[in-house]
Amino acid sequence: MNVNDTLDFKHIDFNVKIQAPFKPCTRIGMIVGGTGITPMIQALHAILGSGGEETPIKVDMLYGSRTSDDILGKELLDKWAKENKDLFSVTHVLSNEPEESKWDEGERGFITKELIESSFGPPSEGEK
């Protein structure tokens, strides 16, 4: 593109599954990778930051990054997890963290079916 060129963007309705408020959900599982954390932080602001939800919603997040240096928003997510223990948990999953690293704040490897099942539990009514 050149300076002053325009670019059109199109919103695809089916890409956005649930918008705030998140009723009738009582529990949400988020699987996030890299910069995909940005819309999840927006959703978490609606759930945790504003206190606007009448019915508490429990959120469990698996957040995959390559290395500990790549975790975007880590301080905010960890703060929310600490302040909202009953409503929010985050598990950081690192795929390329050096073996000699002393990082021990989550999982190493990839987000697998087994990790999803152990973190989220089985689906049931009211959960997304």
Short mmCIF file of C-alpha atoms in Angstrom, two decimals:
data_model
loop_
_atom_site.label_atom_id
_atom_site.label_comp_id
_atom_site.label_asym_id
_atom_site.label_seq_id
_atom_site.Cartn_x
_atom_site.Cartn_y
_atom_site.Cartn_z
CA MET A 1 0.00 0.00 0.00
CA ASN A 2 1.02 3.53 -0.59
CA VAL A 3 0.55 6.58 1.62
CA ASN A 4 -3.08 7.81 1.39
CA ASP A 5 -4.36 4.52 -0.06
CA THR A 6 -7.51 3.22 1.61
CA LEU A 7 -8.26 -0.24 2.87
CA ASP A 8 -11.73 -1.62 3.56
CA PHE A 9 -12.43 -4.04 6.40
CA LYS A 10 -15.40 -6.34 6.62
CA HIS A 11 -16.94 -7.72 9.79
CA ILE A 12 -18.02 -11.34 9.50
CA ASP A 13 -20.95 -11.93 11.86
CA PHE A 14 -20.26 -15.61 12.45
CA ASN A 15 -16.74 -14.91 13.81
CA VAL A 16 -18.12 -13.32 16.97
CA LYS A 17 -19.91 -16.00 18.96
CA ILE A 18 -21.09 -14.15 22.06
CA GLN A 19 -21.26 -10.42 22.83
CA ALA A 20 -21.53 -8.80 26.25
CA PRO A 21 -23.65 -9.17 28.26
CA PHE A 22 -22.91 -12.88 28.32
CA LYS A 23 -26.29 -14.15 29.49
CA PRO A 24 -27.36 -16.89 30.00
CA CYS A 25 -23.79 -18.17 30.44
CA THR A 26 -22.60 -18.96 33.94
CA ARG A 27 -19.23 -20.34 32.86
CA ILE A 28 -16.98 -19.55 29.89
CA GLY A 29 -13.86 -21.37 28.71
CA MET A 30 -11.42 -19.27 26.69
CA ILE A 31 -8.68 -20.76 24.53
CA VAL A 32 -6.35 -17.95 23.50
CA GLY A 33 -3.16 -17.72 21.48
CA GLY A 34 -0.73 -14.81 21.18
CA THR A 35 -2.32 -11.53 20.13
CA GLY A 36 -5.75 -13.16 20.29
CA ILE A 37 -5.72 -12.07 23.92
CA THR A 38 -6.92 -8.58 22.93
CA PRO A 39 -10.64 -9.36 22.44
CA MET A 40 -10.55 -11.66 25.46
CA ILE A 41 -9.30 -8.78 27.64
CA GLN A 42 -12.24 -6.73 26.35
CA ALA A 43 -14.62 -9.52 27.35
CA LEU A 44 -12.94 -9.87 30.75
CA HIS A 45 -13.32 -6.13 31.34
CA ALA A 46 -17.07 -6.59 30.81
CA ILE A 47 -17.17 -9.59 33.14
CA LEU A 48 -14.66 -8.66 35.87
CA GLY A 49 -13.71 -5.02 35.45
CA SER A 50 -17.09 -3.37 35.48
CA GLY A 51 -19.00 -5.61 37.86
CA GLY A 52 -21.94 -5.13 35.50
CA GLU A 53 -23.00 -8.75 35.29
CA GLU A 54 -25.96 -9.56 37.55
CA THR A 55 -25.15 -13.26 37.67
CA PRO A 56 -21.48 -14.04 38.32
CA ILE A 57 -19.74 -15.71 35.39
CA LYS A 58 -16.81 -18.07 35.97
CA VAL A 59 -14.08 -17.80 33.30
CA ASP A 60 -11.26 -20.30 32.82
CA MET A 61 -8.58 -19.32 30.31
CA LEU A 62 -5.84 -21.28 28.58
CA TYR A 63 -3.42 -18.78 27.06
CA GLY A 64 -0.77 -20.13 24.69
CA SER A 65 2.41 -18.21 23.90
CA ARG A 66 5.81 -19.21 22.58
CA THR A 67 7.92 -17.91 25.46
CA SER A 68 7.34 -16.13 28.76
CA ASP A 69 8.49 -12.88 27.11
CA ASP A 70 5.66 -13.24 24.58
CA ILE A 71 2.81 -13.25 27.11
CA LEU A 72 0.82 -10.08 26.40
CA GLY A 73 -1.07 -8.53 29.31
CA LYS A 74 0.38 -11.01 31.81
CA GLU A 75 0.41 -8.54 34.71
CA LEU A 76 -3.24 -7.60 34.19
CA LEU A 77 -4.39 -11.22 33.76
CA ASP A 78 -2.47 -12.38 36.82
CA LYS A 79 -3.85 -9.46 38.85
CA TRP A 80 -7.41 -10.31 37.83
CA ALA A 81 -6.83 -13.99 38.66
CA LYS A 82 -5.52 -13.05 42.10
CA GLU A 83 -8.30 -10.55 42.84
CA ASN A 84 -11.10 -12.74 41.45
CA LYS A 85 -10.12 -16.27 42.48
CA ASP A 86 -13.71 -17.53 42.41
CA LEU A 87 -14.46 -16.03 38.99
CA PHE A 88 -11.29 -16.15 36.87
CA SER A 89 -8.36 -18.47 36.33
CA VAL A 90 -5.62 -18.28 33.70
CA THR A 91 -3.17 -21.02 32.77
CA HIS A 92 -0.23 -19.85 30.67
CA VAL A 93 1.00 -22.50 28.22
CA LEU A 94 4.40 -21.99 26.61
CA SER A 95 5.43 -23.92 23.51
CA ASN A 96 9.04 -22.74 23.04
CA GLU A 97 10.27 -21.67 26.48
CA PRO A 98 13.98 -22.59 26.78
CA GLU A 99 14.50 -25.73 28.87
CA GLU A 100 17.01 -23.93 31.09
CA SER A 101 14.42 -21.26 31.93
CA LYS A 102 13.23 -21.16 35.53
CA TRP A 103 9.70 -20.28 34.40
CA ASP A 104 7.17 -22.28 36.42
CA GLU A 105 3.98 -20.23 36.27
CA GLY A 106 1.94 -22.59 34.10
CA GLU A 107 2.34 -25.38 31.57
CA ARG A 108 4.93 -26.11 28.89
CA GLY A 109 4.04 -27.53 25.51
CA PHE A 110 0.78 -26.99 23.66
CA ILE A 111 -2.89 -26.65 24.48
CA THR A 112 -4.08 -30.23 24.09
CA LYS A 113 -7.44 -31.96 24.38
CA GLU A 114 -6.34 -33.33 27.75
CA LEU A 115 -5.38 -29.88 29.05
CA ILE A 116 -8.70 -28.46 27.85
CA GLU A 117 -10.65 -31.24 29.56
CA SER A 118 -8.73 -30.88 32.83
CA SER A 119 -9.02 -27.08 32.83
CA PHE A 120 -12.62 -26.66 31.69
CA GLY A 121 -14.30 -29.91 32.66
CA PRO A 122 -17.17 -31.35 30.64
CA PRO A 123 -19.60 -28.97 28.91
CA SER A 124 -23.04 -28.59 30.41
CA GLU A 125 -26.02 -26.29 30.14
CA GLY A 126 -25.15 -22.65 30.84
CA GLU A 127 -21.51 -23.10 29.88
CA LYS A 128 -19.86 -22.01 26.63
#
